[in-house]
mmCIF file of C-alpha atoms and ligand atoms in Angstrom:
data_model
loop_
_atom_site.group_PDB
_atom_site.id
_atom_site.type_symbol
_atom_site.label_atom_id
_atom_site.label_comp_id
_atom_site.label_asym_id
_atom_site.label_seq_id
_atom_site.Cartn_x
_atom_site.Cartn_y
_atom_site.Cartn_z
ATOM 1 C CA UNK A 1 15.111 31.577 0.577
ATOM 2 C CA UNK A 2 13.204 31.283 -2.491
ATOM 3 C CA UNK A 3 14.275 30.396 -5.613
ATOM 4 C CA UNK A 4 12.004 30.936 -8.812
ATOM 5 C CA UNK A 5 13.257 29.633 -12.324
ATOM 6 C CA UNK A 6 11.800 30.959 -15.550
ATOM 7 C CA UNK A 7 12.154 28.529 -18.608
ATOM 8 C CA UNK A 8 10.245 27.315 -21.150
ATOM 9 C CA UNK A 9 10.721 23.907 -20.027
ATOM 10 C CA UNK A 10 9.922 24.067 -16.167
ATOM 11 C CA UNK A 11 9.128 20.533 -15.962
ATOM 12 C CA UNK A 12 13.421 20.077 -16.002
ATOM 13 C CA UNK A 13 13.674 21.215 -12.207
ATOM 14 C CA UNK A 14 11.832 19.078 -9.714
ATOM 15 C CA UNK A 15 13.295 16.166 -10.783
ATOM 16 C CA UNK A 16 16.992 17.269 -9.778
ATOM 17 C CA UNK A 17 15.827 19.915 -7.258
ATOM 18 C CA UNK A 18 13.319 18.287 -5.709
ATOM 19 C CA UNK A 19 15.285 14.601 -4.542
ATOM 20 C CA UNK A 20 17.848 13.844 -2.129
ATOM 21 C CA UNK A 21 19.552 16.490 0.221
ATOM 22 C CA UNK A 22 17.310 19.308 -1.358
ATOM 23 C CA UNK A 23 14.017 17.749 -1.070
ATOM 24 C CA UNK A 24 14.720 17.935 2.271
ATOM 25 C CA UNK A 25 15.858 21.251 2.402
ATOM 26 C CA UNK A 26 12.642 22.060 0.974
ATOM 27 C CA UNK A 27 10.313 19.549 3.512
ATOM 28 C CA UNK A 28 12.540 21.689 6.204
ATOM 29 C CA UNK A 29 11.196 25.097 5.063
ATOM 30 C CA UNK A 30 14.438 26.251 4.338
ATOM 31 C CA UNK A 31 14.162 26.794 0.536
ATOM 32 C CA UNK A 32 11.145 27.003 -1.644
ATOM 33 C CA UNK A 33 11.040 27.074 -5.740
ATOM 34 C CA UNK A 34 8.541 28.289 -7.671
ATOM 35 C CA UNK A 35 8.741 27.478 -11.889
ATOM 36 C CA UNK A 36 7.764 29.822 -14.084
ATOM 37 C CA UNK A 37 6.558 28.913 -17.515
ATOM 38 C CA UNK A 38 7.908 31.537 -19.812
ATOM 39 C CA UNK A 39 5.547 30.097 -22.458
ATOM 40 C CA UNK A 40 2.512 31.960 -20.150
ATOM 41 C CA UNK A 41 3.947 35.250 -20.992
ATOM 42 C CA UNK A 42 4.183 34.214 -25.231
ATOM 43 C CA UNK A 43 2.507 37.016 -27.619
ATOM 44 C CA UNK A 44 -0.689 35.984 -29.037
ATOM 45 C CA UNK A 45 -2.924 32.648 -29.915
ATOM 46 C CA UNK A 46 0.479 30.643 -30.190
ATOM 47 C CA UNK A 47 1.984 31.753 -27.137
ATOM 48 C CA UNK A 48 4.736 33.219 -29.353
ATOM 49 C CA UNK A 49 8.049 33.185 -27.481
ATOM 50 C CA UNK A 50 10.656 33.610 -29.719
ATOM 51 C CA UNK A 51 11.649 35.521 -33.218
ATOM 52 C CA UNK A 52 14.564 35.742 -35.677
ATOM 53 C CA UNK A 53 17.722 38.108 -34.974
ATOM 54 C CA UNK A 54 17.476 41.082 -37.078
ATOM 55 C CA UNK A 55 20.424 41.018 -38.931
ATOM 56 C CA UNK A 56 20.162 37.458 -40.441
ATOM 57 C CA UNK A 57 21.608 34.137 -39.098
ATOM 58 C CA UNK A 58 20.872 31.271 -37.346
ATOM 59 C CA UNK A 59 18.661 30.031 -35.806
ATOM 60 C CA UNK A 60 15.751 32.155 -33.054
ATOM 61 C CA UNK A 61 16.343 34.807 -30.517
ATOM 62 C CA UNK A 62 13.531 34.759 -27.098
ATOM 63 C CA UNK A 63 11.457 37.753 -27.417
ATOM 64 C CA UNK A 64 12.025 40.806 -24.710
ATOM 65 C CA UNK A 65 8.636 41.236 -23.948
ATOM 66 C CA UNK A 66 7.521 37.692 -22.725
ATOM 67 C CA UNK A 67 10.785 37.357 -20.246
ATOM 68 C CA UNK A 68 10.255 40.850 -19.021
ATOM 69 C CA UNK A 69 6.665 39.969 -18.230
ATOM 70 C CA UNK A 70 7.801 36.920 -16.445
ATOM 71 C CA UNK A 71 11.161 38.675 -14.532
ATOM 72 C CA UNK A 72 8.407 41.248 -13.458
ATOM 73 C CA UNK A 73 6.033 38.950 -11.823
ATOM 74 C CA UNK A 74 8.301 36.392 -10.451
ATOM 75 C CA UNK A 75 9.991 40.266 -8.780
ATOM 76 C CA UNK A 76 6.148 41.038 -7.628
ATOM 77 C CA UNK A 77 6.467 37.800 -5.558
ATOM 78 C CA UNK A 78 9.874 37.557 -4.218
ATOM 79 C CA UNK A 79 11.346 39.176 -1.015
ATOM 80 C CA UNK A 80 14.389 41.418 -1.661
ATOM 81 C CA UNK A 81 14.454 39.309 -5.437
ATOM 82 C CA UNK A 82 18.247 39.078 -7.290
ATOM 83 C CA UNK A 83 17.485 38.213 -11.173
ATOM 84 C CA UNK A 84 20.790 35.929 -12.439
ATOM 85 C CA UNK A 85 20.710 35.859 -16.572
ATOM 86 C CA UNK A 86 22.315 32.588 -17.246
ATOM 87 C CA UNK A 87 24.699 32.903 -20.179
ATOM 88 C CA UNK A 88 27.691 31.518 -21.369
ATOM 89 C CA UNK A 89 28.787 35.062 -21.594
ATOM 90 C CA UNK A 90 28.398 35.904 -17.967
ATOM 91 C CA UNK A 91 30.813 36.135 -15.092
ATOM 92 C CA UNK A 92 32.253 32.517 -14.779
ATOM 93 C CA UNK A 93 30.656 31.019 -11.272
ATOM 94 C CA UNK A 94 32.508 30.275 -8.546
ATOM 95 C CA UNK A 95 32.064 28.905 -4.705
ATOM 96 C CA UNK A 96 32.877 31.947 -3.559
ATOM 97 C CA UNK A 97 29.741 33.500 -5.866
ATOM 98 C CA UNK A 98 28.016 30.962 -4.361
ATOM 99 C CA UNK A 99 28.792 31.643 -0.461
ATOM 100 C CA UNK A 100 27.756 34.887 -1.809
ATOM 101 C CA UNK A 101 24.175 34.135 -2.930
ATOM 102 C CA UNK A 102 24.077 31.861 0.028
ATOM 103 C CA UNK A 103 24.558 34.630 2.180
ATOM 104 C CA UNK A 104 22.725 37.225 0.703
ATOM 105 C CA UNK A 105 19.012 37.265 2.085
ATOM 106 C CA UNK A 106 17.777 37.654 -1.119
ATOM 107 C CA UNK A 107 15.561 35.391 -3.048
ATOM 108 C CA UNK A 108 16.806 34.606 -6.661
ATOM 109 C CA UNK A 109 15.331 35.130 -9.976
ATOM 110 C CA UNK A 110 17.297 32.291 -12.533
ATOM 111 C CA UNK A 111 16.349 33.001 -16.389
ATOM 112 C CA UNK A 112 17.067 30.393 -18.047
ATOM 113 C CA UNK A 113 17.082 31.285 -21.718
ATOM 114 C CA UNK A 114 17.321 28.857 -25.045
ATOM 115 C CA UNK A 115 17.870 28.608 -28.421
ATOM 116 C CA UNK A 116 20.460 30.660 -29.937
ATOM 117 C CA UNK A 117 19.899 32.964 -26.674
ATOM 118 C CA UNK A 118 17.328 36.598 -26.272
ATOM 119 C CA UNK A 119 17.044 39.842 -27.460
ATOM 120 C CA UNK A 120 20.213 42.058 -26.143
ATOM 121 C CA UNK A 121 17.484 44.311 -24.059
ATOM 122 C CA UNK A 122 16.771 41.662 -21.538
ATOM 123 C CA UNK A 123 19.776 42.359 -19.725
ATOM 124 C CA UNK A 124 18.500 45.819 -18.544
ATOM 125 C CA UNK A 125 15.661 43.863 -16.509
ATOM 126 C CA UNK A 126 18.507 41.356 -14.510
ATOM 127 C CA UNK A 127 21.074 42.013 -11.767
ATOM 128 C CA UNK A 128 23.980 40.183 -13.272
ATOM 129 C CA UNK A 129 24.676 37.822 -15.519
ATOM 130 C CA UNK A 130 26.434 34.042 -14.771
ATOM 131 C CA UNK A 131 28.257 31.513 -16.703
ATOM 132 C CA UNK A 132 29.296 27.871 -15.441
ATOM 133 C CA UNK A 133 31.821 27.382 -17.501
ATOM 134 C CA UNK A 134 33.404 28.304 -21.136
ATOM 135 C CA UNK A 135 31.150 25.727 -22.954
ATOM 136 C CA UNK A 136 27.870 26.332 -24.414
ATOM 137 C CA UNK A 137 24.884 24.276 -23.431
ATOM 138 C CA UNK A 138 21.438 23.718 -25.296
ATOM 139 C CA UNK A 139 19.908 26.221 -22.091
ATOM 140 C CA UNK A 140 20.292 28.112 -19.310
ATOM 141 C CA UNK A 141 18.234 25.263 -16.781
ATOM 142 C CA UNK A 142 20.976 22.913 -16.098
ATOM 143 C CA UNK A 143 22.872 26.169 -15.456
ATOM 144 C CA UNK A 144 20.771 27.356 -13.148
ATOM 145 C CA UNK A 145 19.912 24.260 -10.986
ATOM 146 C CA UNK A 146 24.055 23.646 -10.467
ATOM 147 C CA UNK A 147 24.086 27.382 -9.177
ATOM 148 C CA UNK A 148 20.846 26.518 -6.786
ATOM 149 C CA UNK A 149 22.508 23.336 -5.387
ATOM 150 C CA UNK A 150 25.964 24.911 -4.837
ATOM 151 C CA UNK A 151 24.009 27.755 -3.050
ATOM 152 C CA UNK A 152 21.261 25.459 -1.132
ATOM 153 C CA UNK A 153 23.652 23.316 0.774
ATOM 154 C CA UNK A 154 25.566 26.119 2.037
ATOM 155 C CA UNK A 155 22.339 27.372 3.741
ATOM 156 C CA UNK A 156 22.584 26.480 7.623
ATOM 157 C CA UNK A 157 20.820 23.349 8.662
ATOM 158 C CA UNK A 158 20.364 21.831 5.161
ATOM 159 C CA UNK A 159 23.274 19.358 5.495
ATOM 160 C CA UNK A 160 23.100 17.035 7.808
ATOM 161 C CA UNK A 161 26.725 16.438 9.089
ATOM 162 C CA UNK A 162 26.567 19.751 11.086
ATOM 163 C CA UNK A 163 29.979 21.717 9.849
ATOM 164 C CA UNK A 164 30.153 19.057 6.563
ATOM 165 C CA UNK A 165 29.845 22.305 3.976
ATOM 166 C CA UNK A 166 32.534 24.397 5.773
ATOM 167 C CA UNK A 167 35.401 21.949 5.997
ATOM 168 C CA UNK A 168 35.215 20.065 2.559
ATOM 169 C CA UNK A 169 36.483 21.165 -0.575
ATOM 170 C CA UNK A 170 36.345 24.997 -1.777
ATOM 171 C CA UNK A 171 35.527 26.056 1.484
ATOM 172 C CA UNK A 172 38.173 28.311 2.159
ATOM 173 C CA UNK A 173 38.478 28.953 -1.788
ATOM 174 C CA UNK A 174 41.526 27.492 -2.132
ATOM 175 C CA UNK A 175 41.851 23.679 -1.079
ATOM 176 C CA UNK A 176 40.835 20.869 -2.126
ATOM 177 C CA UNK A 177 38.764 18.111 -0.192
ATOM 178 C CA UNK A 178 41.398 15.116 0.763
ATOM 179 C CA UNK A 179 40.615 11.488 -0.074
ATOM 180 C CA UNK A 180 38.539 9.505 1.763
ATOM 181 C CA UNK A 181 37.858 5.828 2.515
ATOM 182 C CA UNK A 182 35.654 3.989 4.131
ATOM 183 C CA UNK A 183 34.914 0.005 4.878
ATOM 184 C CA UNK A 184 36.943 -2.344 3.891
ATOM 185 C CA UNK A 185 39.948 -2.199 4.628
ATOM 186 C CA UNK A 186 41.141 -3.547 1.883
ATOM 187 C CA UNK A 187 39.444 -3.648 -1.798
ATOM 188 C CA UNK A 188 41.020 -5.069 -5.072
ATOM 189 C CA UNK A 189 44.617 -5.391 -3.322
ATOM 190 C CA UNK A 190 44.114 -1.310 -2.724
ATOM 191 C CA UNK A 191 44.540 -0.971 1.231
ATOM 192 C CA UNK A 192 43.587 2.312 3.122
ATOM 193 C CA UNK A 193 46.425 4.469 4.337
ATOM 194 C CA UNK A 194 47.100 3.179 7.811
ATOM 195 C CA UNK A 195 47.262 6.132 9.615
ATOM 196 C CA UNK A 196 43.734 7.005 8.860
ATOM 197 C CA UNK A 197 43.015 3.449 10.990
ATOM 198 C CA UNK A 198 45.407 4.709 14.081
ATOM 199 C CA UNK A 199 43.280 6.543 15.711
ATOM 200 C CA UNK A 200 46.010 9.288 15.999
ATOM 201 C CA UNK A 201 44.021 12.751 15.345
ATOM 202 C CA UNK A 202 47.359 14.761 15.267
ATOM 203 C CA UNK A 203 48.626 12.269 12.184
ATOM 204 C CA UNK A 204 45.282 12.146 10.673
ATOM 205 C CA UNK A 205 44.544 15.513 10.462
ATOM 206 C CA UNK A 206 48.521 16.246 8.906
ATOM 207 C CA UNK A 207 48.118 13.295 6.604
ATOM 208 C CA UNK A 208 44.787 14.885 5.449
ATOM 209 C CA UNK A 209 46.355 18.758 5.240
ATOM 210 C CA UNK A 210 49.578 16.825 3.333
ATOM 211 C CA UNK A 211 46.458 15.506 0.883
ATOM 212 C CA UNK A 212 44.630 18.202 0.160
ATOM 213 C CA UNK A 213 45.344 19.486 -3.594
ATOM 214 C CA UNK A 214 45.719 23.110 -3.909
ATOM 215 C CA UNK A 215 42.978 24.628 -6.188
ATOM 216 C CA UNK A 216 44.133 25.869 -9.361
ATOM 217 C CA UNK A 217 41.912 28.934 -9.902
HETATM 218 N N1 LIG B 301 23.633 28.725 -21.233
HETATM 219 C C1 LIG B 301 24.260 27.991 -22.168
HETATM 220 N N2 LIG B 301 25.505 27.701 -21.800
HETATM 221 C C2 LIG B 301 25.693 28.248 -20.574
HETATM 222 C C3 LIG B 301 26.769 28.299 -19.656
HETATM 223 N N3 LIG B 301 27.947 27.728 -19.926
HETATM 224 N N4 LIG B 301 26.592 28.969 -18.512
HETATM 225 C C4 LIG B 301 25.418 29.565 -18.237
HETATM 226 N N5 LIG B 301 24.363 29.564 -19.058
HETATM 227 C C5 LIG B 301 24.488 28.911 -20.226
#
């Protein structure tokens, strides 16, 4: 899979994306990213990007013609390419969205916009539009990168602890991961449940079920 990220500040992503459990996803071969600086794509000597709303108010609006140049090239070099709009006025994300992308054999387009947001006619040029949550952020990159983690380690082989994505929390959409210890035995008074030191896989595994919090979505 590859993932491409247009923003004006692409200098945000490798520092989460590429560390840790997705650097090696990457060093695998089984995800690559490409950035794409929408500032390229500005109109004229400034590399003009952005504009104010027609209308009056607040603040600037990103320009249709410099993200539709940029949606259009990163689409000239993806395979089978899915363009996600981040907005906090999409379709609220979810892990079943993401076994979705993760499944999908598509690579995927994030736009990650800013300021007070982009011209309305953008939205003709994407597949769909996601939100992470009802909040507003100052952009659409941090966004974007929680949707490419959430969706990377679901790929097969990027985890290491073999079936570690399908058991743990969300997996089945509806419960919760259980908690977890490990050494010592005993920390600050707080001592772990003995039956998780019995050995008993039977008790273990009805302790954990008894454990597990039932999602509330
Ligand atoms: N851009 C700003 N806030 C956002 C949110 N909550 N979800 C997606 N994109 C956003």
């Amino acid at each position: 899979m590859k993932i491409f990220f247009i923003s004006l500040f692409p200098e945000m992503f490798a520092p989460v994306l590429e560390t840790s459990m997705l650097f090696k996803a990457k060093e695998k071969g089984l995800v690559e990213f490409e950035y794409i600086s929408l500032r390229d794509f500005g109109l004229g000597p400034r590399k003009q990007v952005d504009d104010t709303p027609y209308g009056g108010g607040d603040g600037m609006l990103l320009k249709p013609e410099p993200l539709v140049s940029a949606i259009e090239q990163a689409k000239e070099k993806a395979k089978n390419p899915h363009v996600i709009l981040m907005t906090p006025r999409g379709e609220r994300y979810s892990q079943h969205k993401a076994k979705k992308l993760a499944a999908c054999n598509n690579d995927l387009i994030f736009v990650c916009a800013r300021y007070e947001g982009y011209d309305e006619r953008v939205v003709e040029y994407v597949d769909e539009q996601i939100s992470i949550g009802d909040y507003v952020l100052t952009g659409g990159e941090l966004p974007a990168m929680v949707i490419a983690d959430s969706v990377i380690r679901l790929i097969p082989g990027v985890l290491g602890g073999e079936t570690s994505a399908e058991i743990e929390s969300f997996s089945d959409g509806e419960t919760l991961e259980y908690p977890q210890y490990t050494r010592p035995e005993e920390f600050r008074d707080k001592k772990v449940p003995k039956v998780l030191l019995s050995g008993n896989h039977g008790q273990i595994a009805k302790w954990r079920k008894e454990n597990s919090e039932k999602s509330k979505n």
